[in-house]
Amino acid sequence: MAPPAQNPQNPQQRHSPPARPEPPRGDHAATLRRLEKSAGRLAAHAIARMDEQLPWYRAMPPENRSWIGLVAQAGIAAFTEWFRHPEAPQAISTDVFGTAPRELTRAISLRQTVEMVRTTIEVMESAIDEVAAPGDESVLREALLVYAREIAFATAQVYAQAAEARGAWDARLESLVVNAVLSGEADEGVLSRAAALGWNSPDKIVVVLGTAPNGDSELTVEAIRRASRHAKLQVLTGVLGERLVVIAGGDDDPIRVAKALIGPFAPGPVVAGPVVGDLLSATRSAQAAAAGLKACRAWPDAPRPALTDDLLPERAMAGDRYARSQLVEEIYRPLEEAGSALLETLSVYLEQASSLEGAARMLFVHPNTVRYRLRRVTDVTGWSPSDVRSAFTLRIALILGRLSDGERPR
């Protein structure tokens, strides 16, 4: 008789439950019983083989070795249960690796875990002929192959989840360190956090600031890391609002550091702070770079990257008291100490004459005397009056120095 036709309008036929799986055959049930009885022996054999073949296992402390032994036992027990109900969905990663603490993923590497799993699978494979019931050897071998694939995926998942959690925690910790340095709140706690991130306390540190590109900040941070590895620099970096902050160690040339890391920055100014000797002093470099980045808008033709010292006049005019103090202490005071002739000559040349001959006439000296005195200005300050940009910096320094003199108590 032909089977009854299916009626799509009949909900009982459309949603009828699937047929239950057939109960295991006799030889399959016998294999299961043998597996259960042999689980302890197989686990002990696996541990003994690890001790014999894996040097890293022998070198581990007893606590970690005991955890690995539990993982091996859990793996064999999970295979037995999986072999009992192969059609049932099971979380192998939870069954096998859930017995070990999360810290074990830090104690042993992914490569070592793969060696541990491979050793355990080899021990189980070598015992197939002994454990399987007669006629069930091929079924057990095929099941072990499938289980080995599943345990490999579960291993990768465990380490991927641990890496994601560790990466997220490290990113938050790194942001705290970078923010503390930028805000001037760096202390001994910042040093310990940086050490936890692998910072080796280089003695030459530069802070580079610029605009962060649009998009995923994690991709930007990873791009900075790739550039730093290529340049052999240590970095702590983060995206804080619209700014991309990089604390770089290992080079005493700020421009070279900034050029090596400039690729991931968005278009716009990039400013490198002065070189400092340690992470706590990096606050000074960071604050100078922040002030320079703010002042860059007043100098549209500023180089990219620019040094904070290149932006001293703009920083001073924007209210940066450190820049004002630096201009006075590094330019005006040395000229003042070198004699009034240098200050007078520089003032006349910059503010009134604009030429050697004109300055010579106003000072009633020979043009060669003016030329000599201007060279002395360059020697004393490092800024050349004949260069347009340097002349602007010198002129601002003269103005600030005179204002500073007026504020001195008489």
GROMACS .gro file of C-alpha atoms in nm:
model
  410
    1MET     CA    1   0.000   0.000   0.000
    2ALA     CA    2   0.128   0.345  -0.090
    3PRO     CA    3   0.205   0.581   0.203
    4PRO     CA    4  -0.057   0.845   0.272
    5ALA     CA    5  -0.007   1.174   0.091
    6GLN     CA    6   0.124   1.468   0.297
    7ASN     CA    7  -0.138   1.737   0.351
    8PRO     CA    8   0.030   2.078   0.381
    9GLN     CA    9  -0.285   2.214   0.549
   10ASN     CA   10  -0.259   1.958   0.829
   11PRO     CA   11  -0.052   2.112   1.111
   12GLN     CA   12  -0.001   1.776   1.278
   13GLN     CA   13   0.170   1.643   0.968
   14ARG     CA   14   0.360   1.966   0.894
   15HIS     CA   15   0.509   1.995   1.247
   16SER     CA   16   0.546   1.631   1.340
   17PRO     CA   17   0.859   1.568   1.551
   18PRO     CA   18   1.160   1.397   1.386
   19ALA     CA   19   1.208   1.028   1.436
   20ARG     CA   20   1.412   0.940   1.748
   21PRO     CA   21   1.759   0.805   1.678
   22GLU     CA   22   1.796   0.432   1.689
   23PRO     CA   23   1.946   0.296   2.011
   24PRO     CA   24   2.311   0.200   1.987
   25ARG     CA   25   2.398  -0.140   1.856
   26GLY     CA   26   2.539  -0.401   2.090
   27ASP     CA   27   2.900  -0.353   1.983
   28HIS     CA   28   2.862   0.025   2.018
   29ALA     CA   29   2.732  -0.011   2.373
   30ALA     CA   30   3.020  -0.242   2.455
   31THR     CA   31   3.268   0.016   2.320
   32LEU     CA   32   3.108   0.278   2.542
   33ARG     CA   33   3.148   0.057   2.848
   34ARG     CA   34   3.513  -0.007   2.763
   35LEU     CA   35   3.574   0.365   2.711
   36GLU     CA   36   3.426   0.448   3.050
   37LYS     CA   37   3.639   0.183   3.223
   38SER     CA   38   3.957   0.292   3.038
   39ALA     CA   39   3.917   0.669   3.084
   40GLY     CA   40   4.134   0.692   3.394
   41ARG     CA   41   4.407   0.469   3.250
   42LEU     CA   42   4.412   0.662   2.922
   43ALA     CA   43   4.441   0.993   3.107
   44ALA     CA   44   4.728   0.862   3.317
   45HIS     CA   45   4.900   0.733   3.003
   46ALA     CA   46   4.855   1.074   2.836
   47ILE     CA   47   5.007   1.253   3.137
   48ALA     CA   48   5.300   1.010   3.141
   49ARG     CA   49   5.365   1.067   2.771
   50MET     CA   50   5.354   1.446   2.818
   51ASP     CA   51   5.607   1.414   3.098
   52GLU     CA   52   5.825   1.205   2.870
   53GLN     CA   53   5.798   1.403   2.546
   54LEU     CA   54   5.723   1.766   2.641
   55PRO     CA   55   6.007   1.949   2.820
   56TRP     CA   56   5.790   2.252   2.895
   57TYR     CA   57   5.545   2.029   3.082
   58ARG     CA   58   5.821   1.887   3.305
   59ALA     CA   59   5.941   2.240   3.384
   60MET     CA   60   5.600   2.364   3.497
   61PRO     CA   61   5.508   2.407   3.866
   62PRO     CA   62   5.302   2.126   4.018
   63GLU     CA   63   4.983   2.332   4.033
   64ASN     CA   64   4.979   2.395   3.659
   65ARG     CA   65   5.069   2.033   3.584
   66SER     CA   66   4.772   1.919   3.792
   67TRP     CA   67   4.542   2.154   3.597
   68ILE     CA   68   4.672   2.013   3.269
   69GLY     CA   69   4.604   1.664   3.401
   70LEU     CA   70   4.246   1.763   3.475
   71VAL     CA   71   4.211   1.904   3.123
   72ALA     CA   72   4.334   1.573   2.976
   73GLN     CA   73   4.089   1.375   3.190
   74ALA     CA   74   3.806   1.611   3.097
   75GLY     CA   75   3.894   1.572   2.729
   76ILE     CA   76   3.869   1.193   2.744
   77ALA     CA   77   3.547   1.209   2.949
   78ALA     CA   78   3.398   1.460   2.702
   79PHE     CA   79   3.486   1.230   2.412
   80THR     CA   80   3.312   0.941   2.586
   81GLU     CA   81   2.997   1.149   2.632
   82TRP     CA   82   3.020   1.282   2.279
   83PHE     CA   83   3.058   0.925   2.147
   84ARG     CA   84   2.749   0.829   2.346
   85HIS     CA   85   2.535   1.106   2.192
   86PRO     CA   86   2.709   1.232   1.877
   87GLU     CA   87   2.391   1.399   1.754
   88ALA     CA   88   2.347   1.614   2.068
   89PRO     CA   89   2.492   1.969   2.057
   90GLN     CA   90   2.768   2.003   2.315
   91ALA     CA   91   2.997   2.289   2.415
   92ILE     CA   92   3.329   2.108   2.397
   93SER     CA   93   3.528   2.413   2.507
   94THR     CA   94   3.323   2.429   2.827
   95ASP     CA   95   3.336   2.055   2.892
   96VAL     CA   96   3.713   2.029   2.842
   97PHE     CA   97   3.869   2.364   2.926
   98GLY     CA   98   3.612   2.476   3.179
   99THR     CA   99   3.787   2.270   3.445
  100ALA     CA  100   4.101   2.487   3.428
  101PRO     CA  101   4.128   2.844   3.557
  102ARG     CA  102   4.149   3.133   3.311
  103GLU     CA  103   4.505   3.202   3.425
  104LEU     CA  104   4.615   2.877   3.260
  105THR     CA  105   4.589   3.044   2.917
  106ARG     CA  106   4.866   3.277   3.036
  107ALA     CA  107   5.073   2.994   3.182
  108ILE     CA  108   5.082   2.784   2.864
  109SER     CA  109   5.088   2.909   2.508
  110LEU     CA  110   4.859   2.807   2.225
  111ARG     CA  111   5.140   2.598   2.075
  112GLN     CA  112   5.185   2.411   2.403
  113THR     CA  113   4.811   2.351   2.429
  114VAL     CA  114   4.811   2.206   2.078
  115GLU     CA  115   5.096   1.973   2.177
  116MET     CA  116   4.900   1.867   2.487
  117VAL     CA  117   4.586   1.793   2.282
  118ARG     CA  118   4.785   1.610   2.015
  119THR     CA  119   4.953   1.390   2.276
  120THR     CA  120   4.619   1.301   2.436
  121ILE     CA  121   4.461   1.222   2.098
  122GLU     CA  122   4.759   1.004   2.002
  123VAL     CA  123   4.725   0.807   2.325
  124MET     CA  124   4.355   0.751   2.260
  125GLU     CA  125   4.420   0.656   1.897
  126SER     CA  126   4.683   0.403   1.995
  127ALA     CA  127   4.429   0.236   2.228
  128ILE     CA  128   4.148   0.202   1.970
  129ASP     CA  129   4.207  -0.165   1.898
  130GLU     CA  130   4.212  -0.239   2.270
  131VAL     CA  131   3.913  -0.026   2.369
  132ALA     CA  132   3.676  -0.080   2.076
  133ALA     CA  133   3.449  -0.381   2.075
  134PRO     CA  134   3.512  -0.629   1.792
  135GLY     CA  135   3.382  -0.481   1.467
  136ASP     CA  136   3.351  -0.131   1.611
  137GLU     CA  137   3.713  -0.020   1.553
  138SER     CA  138   3.646   0.185   1.239
  139VAL     CA  139   3.349   0.360   1.403
  140LEU     CA  140   3.558   0.459   1.704
  141ARG     CA  141   3.849   0.572   1.486
  142GLU     CA  142   3.623   0.790   1.271
  143ALA     CA  143   3.457   0.936   1.580
  144LEU     CA  144   3.798   1.020   1.727
  145LEU     CA  145   3.901   1.198   1.406
  146VAL     CA  146   3.585   1.411   1.411
  147TYR     CA  147   3.630   1.481   1.782
  148ALA     CA  148   3.994   1.583   1.724
  149ARG     CA  149   3.870   1.840   1.473
  150GLU     CA  150   3.614   1.971   1.719
  151ILE     CA  151   3.865   1.993   2.005
  152ALA     CA  152   4.103   2.184   1.775
  153PHE     CA  153   3.831   2.441   1.704
  154ALA     CA  154   3.748   2.457   2.075
  155THR     CA  155   4.115   2.522   2.159
  156ALA     CA  156   4.131   2.806   1.910
  157GLN     CA  157   3.810   2.952   2.051
  158VAL     CA  158   3.938   2.945   2.409
  159TYR     CA  159   4.258   3.129   2.318
  160ALA     CA  160   4.078   3.371   2.089
  161GLN     CA  161   3.838   3.466   2.369
  162ALA     CA  162   4.127   3.503   2.614
  163ALA     CA  163   4.316   3.719   2.365
  164GLU     CA  164   4.011   3.938   2.305
  165ALA     CA  165   3.955   3.986   2.677
  166ARG     CA  166   4.322   4.055   2.738
  167GLY     CA  167   4.336   4.293   2.440
  168ALA     CA  168   4.031   4.485   2.561
  169TRP     CA  169   4.177   4.513   2.910
  170ASP     CA  170   4.518   4.620   2.776
  171ALA     CA  171   4.353   4.883   2.555
  172ARG     CA  172   4.169   5.031   2.854
  173LEU     CA  173   4.485   5.023   3.064
  174GLU     CA  174   4.686   5.190   2.787
  175SER     CA  175   4.424   5.463   2.750
  176LEU     CA  176   4.449   5.533   3.123
  177VAL     CA  177   4.828   5.566   3.099
  178VAL     CA  178   4.814   5.794   2.793
  179ASN     CA  179   4.541   6.011   2.948
  180ALA     CA  180   4.737   6.044   3.275
  181VAL     CA  181   5.048   6.157   3.088
  182LEU     CA  182   4.854   6.406   2.875
  183SER     CA  183   4.661   6.552   3.169
  184GLY     CA  184   4.964   6.583   3.396
  185GLU     CA  185   4.843   6.321   3.645
  186ALA     CA  186   5.122   6.067   3.589
  187ASP     CA  187   5.250   5.904   3.908
  188GLU     CA  188   5.414   5.582   4.023
  189GLY     CA  189   5.093   5.394   3.952
  190VAL     CA  190   5.121   5.495   3.588
  191LEU     CA  191   5.469   5.344   3.577
  192SER     CA  192   5.340   5.008   3.706
  193ARG     CA  193   5.054   5.009   3.455
  194ALA     CA  194   5.291   5.088   3.171
  195ALA     CA  195   5.521   4.806   3.285
  196ALA     CA  196   5.225   4.567   3.276
  197LEU     CA  197   5.180   4.667   2.910
  198GLY     CA  198   5.542   4.578   2.828
  199TRP     CA  199   5.689   4.930   2.853
  200ASN     CA  200   6.061   4.889   2.924
  201SER     CA  201   6.127   5.242   3.054
  202PRO     CA  202   6.341   5.386   2.771
  203ASP     CA  203   6.543   5.695   2.863
  204LYS     CA  204   6.451   5.896   2.550
  205ILE     CA  205   6.078   5.969   2.519
  206VAL     CA  206   5.887   6.191   2.276
  207VAL     CA  207   5.513   6.264   2.269
  208VAL     CA  208   5.357   6.313   1.925
  209LEU     CA  209   5.009   6.463   1.884
  210GLY     CA  210   4.781   6.508   1.586
  211THR     CA  211   4.428   6.454   1.464
  212ALA     CA  212   4.289   6.101   1.472
  213PRO     CA  213   4.139   5.971   1.146
  214ASN     CA  214   3.774   5.884   1.118
  215GLY     CA  215   3.678   5.521   1.159
  216ASP     CA  216   3.773   5.244   1.398
  217SER     CA  217   4.020   5.370   1.658
  218GLU     CA  218   4.150   5.016   1.711
  219LEU     CA  219   4.268   5.005   1.350
  220THR     CA  220   4.446   5.337   1.401
  221VAL     CA  221   4.619   5.210   1.714
  222GLU     CA  222   4.725   4.891   1.535
  223ALA     CA  223   4.866   5.098   1.247
  224ILE     CA  224   5.073   5.298   1.496
  225ARG     CA  225   5.202   4.975   1.645
  226ARG     CA  226   5.308   4.842   1.305
  227ALA     CA  227   5.489   5.167   1.228
  228SER     CA  228   5.662   5.160   1.567
  229ARG     CA  229   5.781   4.802   1.518
  230HIS     CA  230   5.925   4.898   1.180
  231ALA     CA  231   6.102   5.198   1.337
  232LYS     CA  232   6.215   4.994   1.641
  233LEU     CA  233   6.034   5.222   1.884
  234GLN     CA  234   5.835   5.147   2.198
  235VAL     CA  235   5.496   5.315   2.199
  236LEU     CA  236   5.200   5.378   2.421
  237THR     CA  237   4.916   5.518   2.216
  238GLY     CA  238   4.548   5.599   2.221
  239VAL     CA  239   4.273   5.800   2.057
  240LEU     CA  240   4.143   6.061   2.302
  241GLY     CA  241   3.849   6.240   2.149
  242GLU     CA  242   3.966   6.379   1.816
  243ARG     CA  243   4.335   6.357   1.905
  244LEU     CA  244   4.573   6.073   1.836
  245VAL     CA  245   4.839   6.060   2.109
  246VAL     CA  246   5.161   5.860   2.078
  247ILE     CA  247   5.421   5.829   2.354
  248ALA     CA  248   5.730   5.694   2.179
  249GLY     CA  249   6.055   5.579   2.337
  250GLY     CA  250   6.389   5.477   2.196
  251ASP     CA  251   6.504   5.773   1.983
  252ASP     CA  252   6.636   6.118   2.074
  253ASP     CA  253   6.530   6.289   1.747
  254PRO     CA  254   6.167   6.408   1.776
  255ILE     CA  255   6.133   6.479   1.404
  256ARG     CA  256   6.262   6.135   1.310
  257VAL     CA  257   6.018   5.975   1.555
  258ALA     CA  258   5.724   6.180   1.425
  259LYS     CA  259   5.805   6.104   1.061
  260ALA     CA  260   5.825   5.731   1.137
  261LEU     CA  261   5.479   5.734   1.298
  262ILE     CA  262   5.300   5.999   1.091
  263GLY     CA  263   5.125   5.762   0.848
  264PRO     CA  264   4.815   5.677   1.058
  265PHE     CA  265   4.747   6.043   1.151
  266ALA     CA  266   4.466   6.227   0.976
  267PRO     CA  267   4.551   6.522   0.748
  268GLY     CA  268   4.643   6.831   0.945
  269PRO     CA  269   4.918   6.940   1.181
  270VAL     CA  270   5.128   6.688   1.371
  271VAL     CA  271   5.345   6.816   1.655
  272ALA     CA  272   5.631   6.646   1.838
  273GLY     CA  273   5.718   6.752   2.192
  274PRO     CA  274   6.069   6.778   2.336
  275VAL     CA  275   6.271   6.472   2.436
  276VAL     CA  276   6.240   6.378   2.804
  277GLY     CA  277   6.411   6.117   3.018
  278ASP     CA  278   6.127   5.908   3.162
  279LEU     CA  279   5.755   5.845   3.151
  280LEU     CA  280   5.676   6.077   3.442
  281SER     CA  281   5.853   6.362   3.260
  282ALA     CA  282   5.658   6.281   2.944
  283THR     CA  283   5.382   6.506   3.079
  284ARG     CA  284   5.603   6.805   2.993
  285SER     CA  285   5.652   6.678   2.637
  286ALA     CA  286   5.280   6.603   2.602
  287GLN     CA  287   5.165   6.942   2.727
  288ALA     CA  288   5.412   7.122   2.501
  289ALA     CA  289   5.288   6.918   2.205
  290ALA     CA  290   4.926   6.993   2.296
  291ALA     CA  291   5.000   7.366   2.315
  292GLY     CA  292   5.181   7.346   1.982
  293LEU     CA  293   4.893   7.163   1.818
  294LYS     CA  294   4.655   7.432   1.940
  295ALA     CA  295   4.882   7.712   1.814
  296CYS     CA  296   4.940   7.555   1.471
  297ARG     CA  297   4.635   7.730   1.329
  298ALA     CA  298   4.825   8.061   1.361
  299TRP     CA  299   5.100   7.931   1.131
  300PRO     CA  300   4.932   7.780   0.824
  301ASP     CA  301   5.268   7.701   0.661
  302ALA     CA  302   5.402   7.508   0.960
  303PRO     CA  303   5.599   7.196   0.862
  304ARG     CA  304   5.440   6.856   0.912
  305PRO     CA  305   5.555   6.728   1.153
  306ALA     CA  306   5.654   7.036   1.352
  307LEU     CA  307   5.857   7.072   1.669
  308THR     CA  308   5.705   7.248   1.966
  309ASP     CA  309   6.006   7.485   1.971
  310ASP     CA  310   5.927   7.584   1.612
  311LEU     CA  311   5.592   7.711   1.743
  312LEU     CA  312   5.721   7.909   2.041
  313PRO     CA  313   5.594   8.250   1.917
  314GLU     CA  314   5.244   8.121   1.840
  315ARG     CA  315   5.229   7.930   2.168
  316ALA     CA  316   5.334   8.240   2.361
  317MET     CA  317   5.072   8.453   2.190
  318ALA     CA  318   4.809   8.186   2.261
  319GLY     CA  319   4.882   8.218   2.633
  320ASP     CA  320   5.124   7.928   2.691
  321ARG     CA  321   5.322   8.049   2.991
  322TYR     CA  322   5.587   7.783   2.940
  323ALA     CA  323   5.654   7.912   2.588
  324ARG     CA  324   5.671   8.271   2.718
  325SER     CA  325   5.915   8.168   2.987
  326GLN     CA  326   6.124   7.969   2.740
  327LEU     CA  327   6.153   8.262   2.498
  328VAL     CA  328   6.261   8.495   2.777
  329GLU     CA  329   6.501   8.254   2.946
  330GLU     CA  330   6.659   8.107   2.633
  331ILE     CA  331   6.675   8.417   2.411
  332TYR     CA  332   6.628   8.747   2.593
  333ARG     CA  333   6.826   8.674   2.912
  334PRO     CA  334   7.135   8.535   2.732
  335LEU     CA  335   7.139   8.843   2.506
  336GLU     CA  336   7.101   9.065   2.808
  337GLU     CA  337   7.391   8.895   2.980
  338ALA     CA  338   7.604   8.918   2.664
  339GLY     CA  339   7.592   9.299   2.674
  340SER     CA  340   7.361   9.581   2.583
  341ALA     CA  341   7.519   9.619   2.237
  342LEU     CA  342   7.370   9.292   2.114
  343LEU     CA  343   7.020   9.374   2.238
  344GLU     CA  344   7.037   9.726   2.095
  345THR     CA  345   7.167   9.610   1.758
  346LEU     CA  346   6.911   9.331   1.730
  347SER     CA  347   6.628   9.566   1.826
  348VAL     CA  348   6.727   9.828   1.570
  349TYR     CA  349   6.780   9.569   1.297
  350LEU     CA  350   6.446   9.393   1.351
  351GLU     CA  351   6.216   9.679   1.442
  352GLN     CA  352   6.344   9.983   1.254
  353ALA     CA  353   6.613   9.938   0.991
  354SER     CA  354   6.549   9.598   0.826
  355SER     CA  355   6.896   9.617   0.667
  356LEU     CA  356   7.259   9.611   0.771
  357GLU     CA  357   7.334   9.953   0.626
  358GLY     CA  358   7.025  10.114   0.779
  359ALA     CA  359   7.102   9.967   1.121
  360ALA     CA  360   7.465  10.082   1.090
  361ARG     CA  361   7.355  10.438   1.015
  362MET     CA  362   7.114  10.447   1.309
  363LEU     CA  363   7.375  10.301   1.545
  364PHE     CA  364   7.660  10.513   1.405
  365VAL     CA  365   7.876  10.205   1.346
  366HIS     CA  366   8.024  10.031   1.044
  367PRO     CA  367   7.800   9.771   0.865
  368ASN     CA  368   8.061   9.505   0.943
  369THR     CA  369   8.010   9.578   1.313
  370VAL     CA  370   7.637   9.518   1.272
  371ARG     CA  371   7.710   9.199   1.079
  372TYR     CA  372   7.944   9.077   1.354
  373ARG     CA  373   7.693   9.153   1.629
  374LEU     CA  374   7.413   8.969   1.444
  375ARG     CA  375   7.637   8.665   1.411
  376ARG     CA  376   7.695   8.685   1.784
  377VAL     CA  377   7.316   8.690   1.835
  378THR     CA  378   7.295   8.366   1.637
  379ASP     CA  379   7.576   8.211   1.842
  380VAL     CA  380   7.413   8.311   2.172
  381THR     CA  381   7.051   8.219   2.094
  382GLY     CA  382   7.061   7.967   1.809
  383TRP     CA  383   6.823   8.186   1.605
  384SER     CA  384   6.943   8.380   1.300
  385PRO     CA  385   6.811   8.737   1.256
  386SER     CA  386   6.851   8.707   0.879
  387ASP     CA  387   6.596   8.422   0.860
  388VAL     CA  388   6.237   8.544   0.841
  389ARG     CA  389   6.096   8.284   1.079
  390SER     CA  390   6.382   8.319   1.326
  391ALA     CA  391   6.354   8.698   1.312
  392PHE     CA  392   5.986   8.668   1.409
  393THR     CA  393   6.077   8.446   1.706
  394LEU     CA  394   6.353   8.685   1.816
  395ARG     CA  395   6.119   8.982   1.795
  396ILE     CA  396   5.854   8.812   2.013
  397ALA     CA  397   6.130   8.720   2.261
  398LEU     CA  398   6.241   9.084   2.279
  399ILE     CA  399   5.883   9.199   2.347
  400LEU     CA  400   5.828   8.939   2.617
  401GLY     CA  401   6.165   9.013   2.773
  402ARG     CA  402   6.087   9.384   2.801
  403LEU     CA  403   5.749   9.304   2.954
  404SER     CA  404   5.922   9.073   3.198
  405ASP     CA  405   6.166   9.348   3.292
  406GLY     CA  406   5.874   9.581   3.358
  407GLU     CA  407   5.723   9.328   3.599
  408ARG     CA  408   6.043   9.297   3.805
  409PRO     CA  409   6.040   9.468   4.146
  410ARG     CA  410   6.245   9.787   4.145
   0.00000   0.00000   0.00000
